[in-house]
């Protein structure tokens, strides 16, 4: 791609402090520069990214850039998903998860007996989420400041991805035993209902969140089309 180096903008007098390093100075110059509609800043820093909601310009990360490249047809689906996995393996944390990514990798997995044979790609996704939970980077709003910036977007992306992927599995033409195996993998690999701090502004794991998650999955049965009554019944039987 093409990159243009912008002229260095002068720093406001208030920021001309010798203790301000080059990274902070660069950020201040970016924020104080004149922006046009549609401008974004590509910043790979989650502390800044989650605090940028009130900034005069949007902030994107590598996963956002990849999504844009895929949207405009610059890369195909296999390369898009492979690139996301490469970022996850490299330890780029808090990349949102989508149902399409889960379903893409589930299609390549086989079932032996009643269990899904986990591919390297699915293993990467499962271990990635576990590492995020253990990293200490999953910052959520505190009880006394529930509106504060946090990483709830990442968690919500995982929750929605699991629910939508479950529907896609049961709407597919796979055999019933394969659907059950895929569904069990989806439900057991991402224990979102065990995350401390959910619902937002609470402390400790919330048992009733598990009940809420199950209720939401039951309600999702309404998304099956009329001609998918058989798949809907199979889905509800599995939930039961």
PDB file of C-alpha atoms in Angstrom:
ATOM      1  CA  UNK A   1       0.000   0.000   0.000  1.00  0.00           C
ATOM      2  CA  UNK A   2       0.903   3.665  -0.126  1.00  0.00           C
ATOM      3  CA  UNK A   3       1.885   5.632   2.938  1.00  0.00           C
ATOM      4  CA  UNK A   4       2.251   9.412   3.063  1.00  0.00           C
ATOM      5  CA  UNK A   5       4.369  11.092   5.722  1.00  0.00           C
ATOM      6  CA  UNK A   6       2.566  14.100   7.114  1.00  0.00           C
ATOM      7  CA  UNK A   7       4.346  17.286   8.002  1.00  0.00           C
ATOM      8  CA  UNK A   8       5.152  17.514  11.690  1.00  0.00           C
ATOM      9  CA  UNK A   9       2.572  19.656  13.438  1.00  0.00           C
ATOM     10  CA  UNK A  10       3.823  22.075  16.105  1.00  0.00           C
ATOM     11  CA  UNK A  11       3.069  21.073  19.660  1.00  0.00           C
ATOM     12  CA  UNK A  12       1.012  23.417  21.833  1.00  0.00           C
ATOM     13  CA  UNK A  13       3.126  25.301  24.361  1.00  0.00           C
ATOM     14  CA  UNK A  14       1.473  23.396  27.220  1.00  0.00           C
ATOM     15  CA  UNK A  15       2.905  20.132  25.873  1.00  0.00           C
ATOM     16  CA  UNK A  16       6.433  21.352  25.221  1.00  0.00           C
ATOM     17  CA  UNK A  17       7.807  19.481  28.187  1.00  0.00           C
ATOM     18  CA  UNK A  18      11.239  17.820  27.862  1.00  0.00           C
ATOM     19  CA  UNK A  19       9.832  14.842  29.744  1.00  0.00           C
ATOM     20  CA  UNK A  20       7.368  14.141  26.926  1.00  0.00           C
ATOM     21  CA  UNK A  21       8.833  11.288  24.918  1.00  0.00           C
ATOM     22  CA  UNK A  22       8.540  10.751  21.155  1.00  0.00           C
ATOM     23  CA  UNK A  23       5.549   8.391  21.452  1.00  0.00           C
ATOM     24  CA  UNK A  24       3.482  10.811  23.523  1.00  0.00           C
ATOM     25  CA  UNK A  25       4.596  13.727  21.338  1.00  0.00           C
ATOM     26  CA  UNK A  26       3.502  11.869  18.184  1.00  0.00           C
ATOM     27  CA  UNK A  27       0.087  11.124  19.701  1.00  0.00           C
ATOM     28  CA  UNK A  28      -0.390  14.745  20.757  1.00  0.00           C
ATOM     29  CA  UNK A  29       0.513  15.923  17.254  1.00  0.00           C
ATOM     30  CA  UNK A  30      -1.998  13.514  15.728  1.00  0.00           C
ATOM     31  CA  UNK A  31      -4.780  14.656  18.032  1.00  0.00           C
ATOM     32  CA  UNK A  32      -4.051  18.359  17.581  1.00  0.00           C
ATOM     33  CA  UNK A  33      -3.802  18.173  13.772  1.00  0.00           C
ATOM     34  CA  UNK A  34      -6.681  19.237  11.528  1.00  0.00           C
ATOM     35  CA  UNK A  35      -8.925  16.306  10.663  1.00  0.00           C
ATOM     36  CA  UNK A  36     -11.280  15.708   7.787  1.00  0.00           C
ATOM     37  CA  UNK A  37     -14.493  13.640   7.936  1.00  0.00           C
ATOM     38  CA  UNK A  38     -13.624   9.966   7.678  1.00  0.00           C
ATOM     39  CA  UNK A  39     -10.109  10.323   9.092  1.00  0.00           C
ATOM     40  CA  UNK A  40      -9.007   7.638  11.534  1.00  0.00           C
ATOM     41  CA  UNK A  41      -5.885   6.939  13.543  1.00  0.00           C
ATOM     42  CA  UNK A  42      -4.323   3.473  13.403  1.00  0.00           C
ATOM     43  CA  UNK A  43      -3.096   2.889  16.957  1.00  0.00           C
ATOM     44  CA  UNK A  44      -2.163  -0.519  18.357  1.00  0.00           C
ATOM     45  CA  UNK A  45      -2.617   0.363  22.004  1.00  0.00           C
ATOM     46  CA  UNK A  46      -5.659  -0.910  23.876  1.00  0.00           C
ATOM     47  CA  UNK A  47      -5.324   1.583  26.741  1.00  0.00           C
ATOM     48  CA  UNK A  48      -5.654   4.382  24.201  1.00  0.00           C
ATOM     49  CA  UNK A  49      -8.140   2.588  21.987  1.00  0.00           C
ATOM     50  CA  UNK A  50     -10.714   1.961  24.709  1.00  0.00           C
ATOM     51  CA  UNK A  51     -10.386   5.581  25.903  1.00  0.00           C
ATOM     52  CA  UNK A  52     -10.840   7.134  22.459  1.00  0.00           C
ATOM     53  CA  UNK A  53     -14.643   7.239  22.332  1.00  0.00           C
ATOM     54  CA  UNK A  54     -14.660  10.991  23.002  1.00  0.00           C
ATOM     55  CA  UNK A  55     -11.772  11.831  20.682  1.00  0.00           C
ATOM     56  CA  UNK A  56     -12.356  14.086  17.653  1.00  0.00           C
ATOM     57  CA  UNK A  57     -11.180  11.298  15.329  1.00  0.00           C
ATOM     58  CA  UNK A  58     -11.788   7.548  15.283  1.00  0.00           C
ATOM     59  CA  UNK A  59      -9.190   4.947  16.232  1.00  0.00           C
ATOM     60  CA  UNK A  60      -8.731   1.634  14.419  1.00  0.00           C
ATOM     61  CA  UNK A  61      -6.507  -1.403  14.967  1.00  0.00           C
ATOM     62  CA  UNK A  62      -5.057  -4.080  12.715  1.00  0.00           C
ATOM     63  CA  UNK A  63      -8.236  -6.167  12.851  1.00  0.00           C
ATOM     64  CA  UNK A  64     -10.264  -3.148  11.694  1.00  0.00           C
ATOM     65  CA  UNK A  65      -7.899  -2.609   8.778  1.00  0.00           C
ATOM     66  CA  UNK A  66      -8.169  -6.286   7.806  1.00  0.00           C
ATOM     67  CA  UNK A  67     -11.966  -6.067   7.967  1.00  0.00           C
ATOM     68  CA  UNK A  68     -11.895  -3.036   5.663  1.00  0.00           C
ATOM     69  CA  UNK A  69      -9.584  -4.804   3.204  1.00  0.00           C
ATOM     70  CA  UNK A  70     -11.979  -7.749   3.124  1.00  0.00           C
ATOM     71  CA  UNK A  71     -15.025  -5.474   2.742  1.00  0.00           C
ATOM     72  CA  UNK A  72     -13.540  -3.765  -0.313  1.00  0.00           C
ATOM     73  CA  UNK A  73     -12.369  -7.036  -1.857  1.00  0.00           C
ATOM     74  CA  UNK A  74      -8.648  -6.377  -1.457  1.00  0.00           C
ATOM     75  CA  UNK A  75      -8.191  -9.785   0.202  1.00  0.00           C
ATOM     76  CA  UNK A  76     -10.244 -12.978  -0.025  1.00  0.00           C
ATOM     77  CA  UNK A  77     -11.867 -14.826   2.878  1.00  0.00           C
ATOM     78  CA  UNK A  78      -9.156 -17.478   3.374  1.00  0.00           C
ATOM     79  CA  UNK A  79      -6.464 -14.810   3.600  1.00  0.00           C
ATOM     80  CA  UNK A  80      -8.641 -12.693   5.893  1.00  0.00           C
ATOM     81  CA  UNK A  81      -9.205 -15.511   8.395  1.00  0.00           C
ATOM     82  CA  UNK A  82      -5.584 -16.650   8.133  1.00  0.00           C
ATOM     83  CA  UNK A  83      -4.419 -13.106   8.917  1.00  0.00           C
ATOM     84  CA  UNK A  84      -6.671 -12.910  11.978  1.00  0.00           C
ATOM     85  CA  UNK A  85      -5.258 -16.203  13.241  1.00  0.00           C
ATOM     86  CA  UNK A  86      -1.738 -14.950  12.651  1.00  0.00           C
ATOM     87  CA  UNK A  87      -2.444 -11.906  14.821  1.00  0.00           C
ATOM     88  CA  UNK A  88      -3.996 -14.074  17.528  1.00  0.00           C
ATOM     89  CA  UNK A  89      -1.020 -16.466  17.549  1.00  0.00           C
ATOM     90  CA  UNK A  90       1.345 -13.495  17.808  1.00  0.00           C
ATOM     91  CA  UNK A  91      -0.384 -12.367  20.994  1.00  0.00           C
ATOM     92  CA  UNK A  92      -2.329  -9.388  19.655  1.00  0.00           C
ATOM     93  CA  UNK A  93      -5.007  -9.363  22.315  1.00  0.00           C
ATOM     94  CA  UNK A  94      -8.662  -8.360  22.245  1.00  0.00           C
ATOM     95  CA  UNK A  95      -9.371  -8.939  18.558  1.00  0.00           C
ATOM     96  CA  UNK A  96     -13.176  -9.127  18.272  1.00  0.00           C
ATOM     97  CA  UNK A  97     -14.644 -12.489  17.341  1.00  0.00           C
ATOM     98  CA  UNK A  98     -17.355 -12.986  14.730  1.00  0.00           C
ATOM     99  CA  UNK A  99     -19.708 -15.872  14.056  1.00  0.00           C
ATOM    100  CA  UNK A 100     -18.484 -16.002  10.463  1.00  0.00           C
ATOM    101  CA  UNK A 101     -14.942 -16.751  11.667  1.00  0.00           C
ATOM    102  CA  UNK A 102     -16.157 -19.524  13.973  1.00  0.00           C
ATOM    103  CA  UNK A 103     -18.373 -21.091  11.317  1.00  0.00           C
ATOM    104  CA  UNK A 104     -15.577 -20.910   8.735  1.00  0.00           C
ATOM    105  CA  UNK A 105     -13.252 -22.988  10.902  1.00  0.00           C
ATOM    106  CA  UNK A 106     -15.981 -25.328  12.155  1.00  0.00           C
ATOM    107  CA  UNK A 107     -16.702 -26.352   8.552  1.00  0.00           C
ATOM    108  CA  UNK A 108     -13.214 -27.829   8.313  1.00  0.00           C
ATOM    109  CA  UNK A 109     -13.574 -29.860  11.525  1.00  0.00           C
ATOM    110  CA  UNK A 110     -14.681 -33.473  11.661  1.00  0.00           C
ATOM    111  CA  UNK A 111     -16.519 -35.424  14.342  1.00  0.00           C
ATOM    112  CA  UNK A 112     -15.459 -38.740  15.850  1.00  0.00           C
ATOM    113  CA  UNK A 113     -17.988 -40.450  18.066  1.00  0.00           C
ATOM    114  CA  UNK A 114     -19.749 -37.592  19.802  1.00  0.00           C
ATOM    115  CA  UNK A 115     -16.815 -35.170  19.973  1.00  0.00           C
ATOM    116  CA  UNK A 116     -15.477 -32.567  17.615  1.00  0.00           C
ATOM    117  CA  UNK A 117     -11.934 -33.192  16.421  1.00  0.00           C
ATOM    118  CA  UNK A 118     -10.417 -29.816  17.174  1.00  0.00           C
ATOM    119  CA  UNK A 119      -8.381 -28.406  14.309  1.00  0.00           C
ATOM    120  CA  UNK A 120      -5.314 -26.261  14.886  1.00  0.00           C
ATOM    121  CA  UNK A 121      -7.393 -23.194  13.931  1.00  0.00           C
ATOM    122  CA  UNK A 122     -10.137 -23.945  16.451  1.00  0.00           C
ATOM    123  CA  UNK A 123      -7.529 -24.697  19.104  1.00  0.00           C
ATOM    124  CA  UNK A 124      -5.983 -21.298  18.434  1.00  0.00           C
ATOM    125  CA  UNK A 125      -9.332 -19.548  18.964  1.00  0.00           C
ATOM    126  CA  UNK A 126     -10.059 -21.437  22.188  1.00  0.00           C
ATOM    127  CA  UNK A 127      -6.598 -20.896  23.670  1.00  0.00           C
ATOM    128  CA  UNK A 128      -6.596 -17.269  22.532  1.00  0.00           C
ATOM    129  CA  UNK A 129      -9.724 -16.480  24.541  1.00  0.00           C
ATOM    130  CA  UNK A 130      -8.279 -18.277  27.586  1.00  0.00           C
ATOM    131  CA  UNK A 131      -5.042 -16.266  27.316  1.00  0.00           C
ATOM    132  CA  UNK A 132      -7.007 -13.020  27.101  1.00  0.00           C
ATOM    133  CA  UNK A 133      -8.846 -13.871  30.319  1.00  0.00           C
ATOM    134  CA  UNK A 134      -5.559 -14.694  32.071  1.00  0.00           C
ATOM    135  CA  UNK A 135      -3.634 -11.716  30.707  1.00  0.00           C
ATOM    136  CA  UNK A 136      -5.048  -9.099  33.046  1.00  0.00           C
ATOM    137  CA  UNK A 137      -5.767  -6.861  30.047  1.00  0.00           C
ATOM    138  CA  UNK A 138      -9.499  -7.481  30.071  1.00  0.00           C
ATOM    139  CA  UNK A 139     -10.408  -4.222  31.795  1.00  0.00           C
ATOM    140  CA  UNK A 140     -14.100  -3.728  32.592  1.00  0.00           C
ATOM    141  CA  UNK A 141     -15.864  -0.777  34.235  1.00  0.00           C
ATOM    142  CA  UNK A 142     -15.786  -0.771  38.026  1.00  0.00           C
ATOM    143  CA  UNK A 143     -18.988  -0.835  40.113  1.00  0.00           C
ATOM    144  CA  UNK A 144     -18.579   2.855  41.003  1.00  0.00           C
ATOM    145  CA  UNK A 145     -18.059   3.874  37.349  1.00  0.00           C
ATOM    146  CA  UNK A 146     -20.125   1.565  35.102  1.00  0.00           C
ATOM    147  CA  UNK A 147     -19.933   4.041  32.195  1.00  0.00           C
ATOM    148  CA  UNK A 148     -16.130   4.138  32.152  1.00  0.00           C
ATOM    149  CA  UNK A 149     -14.280   2.879  29.050  1.00  0.00           C
ATOM    150  CA  UNK A 150     -13.523  -0.836  29.032  1.00  0.00           C
ATOM    151  CA  UNK A 151     -13.127  -3.916  26.891  1.00  0.00           C
ATOM    152  CA  UNK A 152     -16.796  -4.885  26.973  1.00  0.00           C
ATOM    153  CA  UNK A 153     -16.958  -4.643  23.165  1.00  0.00           C
ATOM    154  CA  UNK A 154     -14.589  -7.602  22.924  1.00  0.00           C
ATOM    155  CA  UNK A 155     -16.610  -9.670  25.401  1.00  0.00           C
ATOM    156  CA  UNK A 156     -19.899  -8.834  23.732  1.00  0.00           C
ATOM    157  CA  UNK A 157     -18.433  -9.780  20.348  1.00  0.00           C
ATOM    158  CA  UNK A 158     -17.600 -13.233  21.736  1.00  0.00           C
ATOM    159  CA  UNK A 159     -21.052 -13.647  23.276  1.00  0.00           C
ATOM    160  CA  UNK A 160     -22.851 -12.698  20.058  1.00  0.00           C
ATOM    161  CA  UNK A 161     -20.478 -14.777  17.930  1.00  0.00           C
ATOM    162  CA  UNK A 162     -21.219 -17.911  19.953  1.00  0.00           C
ATOM    163  CA  UNK A 163     -24.977 -17.403  19.761  1.00  0.00           C
ATOM    164  CA  UNK A 164     -24.994 -16.686  16.031  1.00  0.00           C
ATOM    165  CA  UNK A 165     -22.593 -19.562  15.306  1.00  0.00           C
ATOM    166  CA  UNK A 166     -24.864 -21.969  17.192  1.00  0.00           C
ATOM    167  CA  UNK A 167     -27.768 -20.924  14.995  1.00  0.00           C
ATOM    168  CA  UNK A 168     -25.661 -21.332  11.862  1.00  0.00           C
ATOM    169  CA  UNK A 169     -24.646 -24.830  12.950  1.00  0.00           C
ATOM    170  CA  UNK A 170     -28.232 -25.960  13.475  1.00  0.00           C
ATOM    171  CA  UNK A 171     -29.361 -24.320  10.235  1.00  0.00           C
ATOM    172  CA  UNK A 172     -26.669 -26.202   8.298  1.00  0.00           C
ATOM    173  CA  UNK A 173     -27.067 -29.533   6.506  1.00  0.00           C
ATOM    174  CA  UNK A 174     -24.642 -31.387   8.813  1.00  0.00           C
ATOM    175  CA  UNK A 175     -25.770 -34.555  10.533  1.00  0.00           C
ATOM    176  CA  UNK A 176     -27.447 -34.206  13.952  1.00  0.00           C
ATOM    177  CA  UNK A 177     -24.507 -35.773  15.820  1.00  0.00           C
ATOM    178  CA  UNK A 178     -22.122 -33.347  14.118  1.00  0.00           C
ATOM    179  CA  UNK A 179     -24.331 -30.409  15.063  1.00  0.00           C
ATOM    180  CA  UNK A 180     -24.363 -31.506  18.698  1.00  0.00           C
ATOM    181  CA  UNK A 181     -20.566 -31.919  18.729  1.00  0.00           C
ATOM    182  CA  UNK A 182     -20.002 -28.482  17.178  1.00  0.00           C
ATOM    183  CA  UNK A 183     -22.472 -26.910  19.599  1.00  0.00           C
ATOM    184  CA  UNK A 184     -20.819 -28.459  22.641  1.00  0.00           C
ATOM    185  CA  UNK A 185     -17.443 -27.179  21.480  1.00  0.00           C
ATOM    186  CA  UNK A 186     -18.849 -23.659  21.051  1.00  0.00           C
ATOM    187  CA  UNK A 187     -20.488 -23.647  24.470  1.00  0.00           C
ATOM    188  CA  UNK A 188     -17.606 -25.144  26.455  1.00  0.00           C
ATOM    189  CA  UNK A 189     -14.704 -23.356  24.761  1.00  0.00           C
ATOM    190  CA  UNK A 190     -15.734 -19.799  25.686  1.00  0.00           C
ATOM    191  CA  UNK A 191     -16.975 -19.464  29.273  1.00  0.00           C
ATOM    192  CA  UNK A 192     -18.117 -15.868  28.901  1.00  0.00           C
ATOM    193  CA  UNK A 193     -20.702 -16.301  31.660  1.00  0.00           C
ATOM    194  CA  UNK A 194     -17.830 -16.921  34.111  1.00  0.00           C
ATOM    195  CA  UNK A 195     -16.062 -13.610  33.452  1.00  0.00           C
ATOM    196  CA  UNK A 196     -15.686 -11.478  36.565  1.00  0.00           C
ATOM    197  CA  UNK A 197     -17.258  -8.060  36.081  1.00  0.00           C
ATOM    198  CA  UNK A 198     -20.197  -9.163  33.945  1.00  0.00           C
ATOM    199  CA  UNK A 199     -22.820  -7.789  34.035  1.00  0.00           C
ATOM    200  CA  UNK A 200     -20.933  -4.525  33.813  1.00  0.00           C
ATOM    201  CA  UNK A 201     -20.288  -2.815  37.105  1.00  0.00           C
ATOM    202  CA  UNK A 202     -20.415  -5.983  39.221  1.00  0.00           C
ATOM    203  CA  UNK A 203     -17.754  -8.031  40.961  1.00  0.00           C
ATOM    204  CA  UNK A 204     -17.284 -11.770  40.938  1.00  0.00           C
ATOM    205  CA  UNK A 205     -18.795 -14.407  38.641  1.00  0.00           C
ATOM    206  CA  UNK A 206     -22.552 -14.009  38.308  1.00  0.00           C
ATOM    207  CA  UNK A 207     -24.480 -17.321  38.303  1.00  0.00           C
ATOM    208  CA  UNK A 208     -27.619 -15.666  36.989  1.00  0.00           C
ATOM    209  CA  UNK A 209     -25.696 -14.514  33.923  1.00  0.00           C
ATOM    210  CA  UNK A 210     -25.520 -18.163  32.864  1.00  0.00           C
ATOM    211  CA  UNK A 211     -29.300 -18.340  33.169  1.00  0.00           C
ATOM    212  CA  UNK A 212     -29.628 -15.147  31.135  1.00  0.00           C
ATOM    213  CA  UNK A 213     -27.334 -16.562  28.455  1.00  0.00           C
ATOM    214  CA  UNK A 214     -29.395 -19.749  28.204  1.00  0.00           C
ATOM    215  CA  UNK A 215     -32.612 -17.722  28.059  1.00  0.00           C
ATOM    216  CA  UNK A 216     -31.129 -15.685  25.230  1.00  0.00           C
ATOM    217  CA  UNK A 217     -30.225 -18.819  23.293  1.00  0.00           C
ATOM    218  CA  UNK A 218     -33.745 -20.154  23.740  1.00  0.00           C
ATOM    219  CA  UNK A 219     -35.147 -16.854  22.475  1.00  0.00           C
ATOM    220  CA  UNK A 220     -32.874 -17.106  19.430  1.00  0.00           C
ATOM    221  CA  UNK A 221     -34.994 -20.033  18.247  1.00  0.00           C
ATOM    222  CA  UNK A 222     -37.365 -17.385  16.896  1.00  0.00           C
ATOM    223  CA  UNK A 223     -34.743 -16.593  14.232  1.00  0.00           C
ATOM    224  CA  UNK A 224     -35.343 -19.894  12.423  1.00  0.00           C
ATOM    225  CA  UNK A 225     -37.487 -19.541   9.325  1.00  0.00           C
ATOM    226  CA  UNK A 226     -40.894 -21.251   9.118  1.00  0.00           C
ATOM    227  CA  UNK A 227     -39.508 -23.907   6.794  1.00  0.00           C
ATOM    228  CA  UNK A 228     -36.758 -24.630   9.331  1.00  0.00           C
ATOM    229  CA  UNK A 229     -39.125 -26.028  11.970  1.00  0.00           C
ATOM    230  CA  UNK A 230     -37.213 -29.319  12.109  1.00  0.00           C
ATOM    231  CA  UNK A 231     -33.875 -27.574  12.670  1.00  0.00           C
ATOM    232  CA  UNK A 232     -35.478 -25.350  15.310  1.00  0.00           C
ATOM    233  CA  UNK A 233     -36.821 -28.352  17.192  1.00  0.00           C
ATOM    234  CA  UNK A 234     -33.410 -30.045  17.050  1.00  0.00           C
ATOM    235  CA  UNK A 235     -31.788 -26.873  18.362  1.00  0.00           C
ATOM    236  CA  UNK A 236     -34.220 -26.563  21.262  1.00  0.00           C
ATOM    237  CA  UNK A 237     -33.839 -30.281  22.077  1.00  0.00           C
ATOM    238  CA  UNK A 238     -30.077 -29.792  22.321  1.00  0.00           C
ATOM    239  CA  UNK A 239     -30.522 -26.784  24.629  1.00  0.00           C
ATOM    240  CA  UNK A 240     -32.879 -28.834  26.800  1.00  0.00           C
TER     241      UNK A 240
END
